[in-house]
C-alpha positions as CSV (number, residue, x, y, z in Angstrom):
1,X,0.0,0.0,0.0
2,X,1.2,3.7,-0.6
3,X,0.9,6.1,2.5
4,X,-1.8,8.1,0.8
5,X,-1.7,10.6,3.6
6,X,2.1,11.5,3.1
7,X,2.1,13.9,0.3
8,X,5.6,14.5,0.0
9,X,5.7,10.8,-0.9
10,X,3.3,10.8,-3.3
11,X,4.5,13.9,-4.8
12,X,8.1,12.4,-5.3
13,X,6.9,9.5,-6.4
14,X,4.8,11.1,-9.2
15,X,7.7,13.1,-10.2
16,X,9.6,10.2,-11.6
17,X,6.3,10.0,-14.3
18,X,6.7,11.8,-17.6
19,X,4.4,11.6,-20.6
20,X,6.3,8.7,-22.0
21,X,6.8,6.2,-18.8
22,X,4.8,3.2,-20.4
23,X,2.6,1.1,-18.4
24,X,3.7,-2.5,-17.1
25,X,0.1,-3.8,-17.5
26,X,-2.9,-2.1,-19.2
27,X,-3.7,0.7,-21.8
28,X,-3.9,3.7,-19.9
29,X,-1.1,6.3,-20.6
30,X,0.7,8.2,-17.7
31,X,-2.0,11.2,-17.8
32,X,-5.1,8.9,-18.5
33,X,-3.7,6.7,-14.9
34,X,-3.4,10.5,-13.4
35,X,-6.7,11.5,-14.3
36,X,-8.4,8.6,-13.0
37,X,-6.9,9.0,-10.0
38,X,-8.2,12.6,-9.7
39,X,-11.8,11.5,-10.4
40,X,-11.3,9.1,-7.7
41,X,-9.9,11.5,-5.4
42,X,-13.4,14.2,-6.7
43,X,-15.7,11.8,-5.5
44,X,-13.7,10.8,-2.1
45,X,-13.8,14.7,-1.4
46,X,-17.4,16.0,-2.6
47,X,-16.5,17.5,-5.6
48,X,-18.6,15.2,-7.5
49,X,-21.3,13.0,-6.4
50,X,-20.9,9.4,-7.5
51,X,-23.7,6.8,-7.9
52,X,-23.6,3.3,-7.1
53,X,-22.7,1.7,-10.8
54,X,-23.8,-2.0,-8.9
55,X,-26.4,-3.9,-6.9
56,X,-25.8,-3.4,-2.7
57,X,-24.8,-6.8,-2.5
58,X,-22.0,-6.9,-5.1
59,X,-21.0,-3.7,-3.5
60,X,-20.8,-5.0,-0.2
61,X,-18.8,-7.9,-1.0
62,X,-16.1,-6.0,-3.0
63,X,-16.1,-3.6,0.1
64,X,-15.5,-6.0,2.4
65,X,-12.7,-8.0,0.1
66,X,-11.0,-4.7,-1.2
67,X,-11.3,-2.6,2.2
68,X,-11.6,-4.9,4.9
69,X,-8.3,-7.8,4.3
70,X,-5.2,-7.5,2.7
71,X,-6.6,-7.9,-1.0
72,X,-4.7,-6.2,-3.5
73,X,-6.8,-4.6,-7.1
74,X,-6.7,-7.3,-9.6
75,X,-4.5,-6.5,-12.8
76,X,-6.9,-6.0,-15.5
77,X,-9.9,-4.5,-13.2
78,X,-11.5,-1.9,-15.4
79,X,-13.7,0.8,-14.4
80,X,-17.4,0.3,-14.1
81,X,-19.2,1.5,-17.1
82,X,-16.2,2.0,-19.1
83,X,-16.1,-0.5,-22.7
84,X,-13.1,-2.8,-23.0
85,X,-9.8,-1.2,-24.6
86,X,-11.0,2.5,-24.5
87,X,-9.8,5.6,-22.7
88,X,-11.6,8.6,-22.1
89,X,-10.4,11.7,-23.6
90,X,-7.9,13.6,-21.5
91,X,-9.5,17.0,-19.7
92,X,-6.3,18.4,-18.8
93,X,-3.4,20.1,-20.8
94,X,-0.6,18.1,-20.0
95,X,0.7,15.6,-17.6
96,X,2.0,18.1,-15.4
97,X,-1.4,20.3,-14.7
98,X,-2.7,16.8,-13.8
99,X,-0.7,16.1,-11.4
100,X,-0.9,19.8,-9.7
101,X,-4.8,18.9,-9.7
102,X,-4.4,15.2,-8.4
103,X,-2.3,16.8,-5.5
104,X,-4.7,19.6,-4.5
105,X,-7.5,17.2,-4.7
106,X,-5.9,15.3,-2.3
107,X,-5.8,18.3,-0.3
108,X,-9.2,19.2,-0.4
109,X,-9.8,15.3,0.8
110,X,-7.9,15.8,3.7
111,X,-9.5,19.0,4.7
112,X,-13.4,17.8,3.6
113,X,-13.1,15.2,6.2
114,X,-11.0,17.4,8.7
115,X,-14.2,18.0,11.0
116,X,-16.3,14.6,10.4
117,X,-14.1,12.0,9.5
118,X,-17.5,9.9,9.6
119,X,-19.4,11.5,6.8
120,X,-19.7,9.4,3.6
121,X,-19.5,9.6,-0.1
122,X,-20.1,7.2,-2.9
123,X,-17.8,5.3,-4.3
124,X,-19.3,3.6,-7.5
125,X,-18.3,0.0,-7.5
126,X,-17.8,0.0,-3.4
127,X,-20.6,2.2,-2.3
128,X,-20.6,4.8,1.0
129,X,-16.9,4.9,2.2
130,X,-16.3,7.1,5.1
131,X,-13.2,9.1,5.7
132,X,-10.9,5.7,6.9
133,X,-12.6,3.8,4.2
134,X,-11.5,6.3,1.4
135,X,-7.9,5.9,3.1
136,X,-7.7,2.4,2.9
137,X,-8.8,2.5,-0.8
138,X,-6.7,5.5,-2.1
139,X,-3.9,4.0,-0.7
140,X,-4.6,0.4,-2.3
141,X,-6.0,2.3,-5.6
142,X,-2.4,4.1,-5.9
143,X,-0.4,1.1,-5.2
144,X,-2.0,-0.5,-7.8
145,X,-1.8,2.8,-10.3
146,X,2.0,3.5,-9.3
147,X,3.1,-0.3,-9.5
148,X,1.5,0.0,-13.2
149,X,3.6,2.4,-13.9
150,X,7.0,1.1,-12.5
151,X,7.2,3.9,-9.6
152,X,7.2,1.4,-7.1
């Protein structure tokens, strides 16, 4: 797991990305893995609402697998409601605007949560996570993302 709450880390860690760095596994350039983790990180910190993309059930179980034990992301686990071998279209102008807005999103996280680390928000595929929830899967989620990408 990456230490999701030690952003000088994180941001030395995504300094050794450049727009070229190709993935070990999947399709997503360096940008597309960055922006994916800054949608992530929007609905973690309210600045998007997500929706559950899955029945309760299916979302508790992943919950309690993905959350709850020691359970690394599966290689090849794509994004609910994404089709197969596709990639959105990048929003932001280079790699290195997207990772100043990954990094202040994670600031805003931290400081959402800062008075009620109990409050909830959706996470598609898992469904509410509260503040030590979102932890537990931002740190698994970037592990995952930065291990794709050879920075750890």
């Amino acid at each position: 797991m990456i230490d999701i709450q030690n952003h000088p880390v994180i941001s030395n860690l995504l300094k050794k990305l450049n727009p070229e760095t190709q993935p070990v596994f999947g399709i997503m350039t360096s940008q597309h893995m960055i922006e994916h983790l800054i949608l992530l990180a929007k609905l973690s910190n309210g600045g998007i609402k997500g929706q559950l993309m899955r029945s309760e059930e299916t979302a508790v179980k992943w919950k309690q697998g993905l959350i709850y034990t020691d359970m690394e992301f599966p290689m090849g686990i794509r994004v609910p409601g994404q089709e197969e071998n596709t990639l959105p279209e990048l929003r932001y102008e280079n790699l290195q605007k997207a990772i100043e807005k990954l990094e202040n999103e994670l600031k805003i996280f931290e400081e959402f949560y800062k008075d009620d680390k109990e409050k909830s928000m959706m996470h598609p595929a898992l469904g509410l996570l509260n503040y030590d929830e979102w932890i537990v899967f931002h740190s698994k989620h970037f592990a995952h993302h930065f291990k794709q990408f050879g920075l750890v």
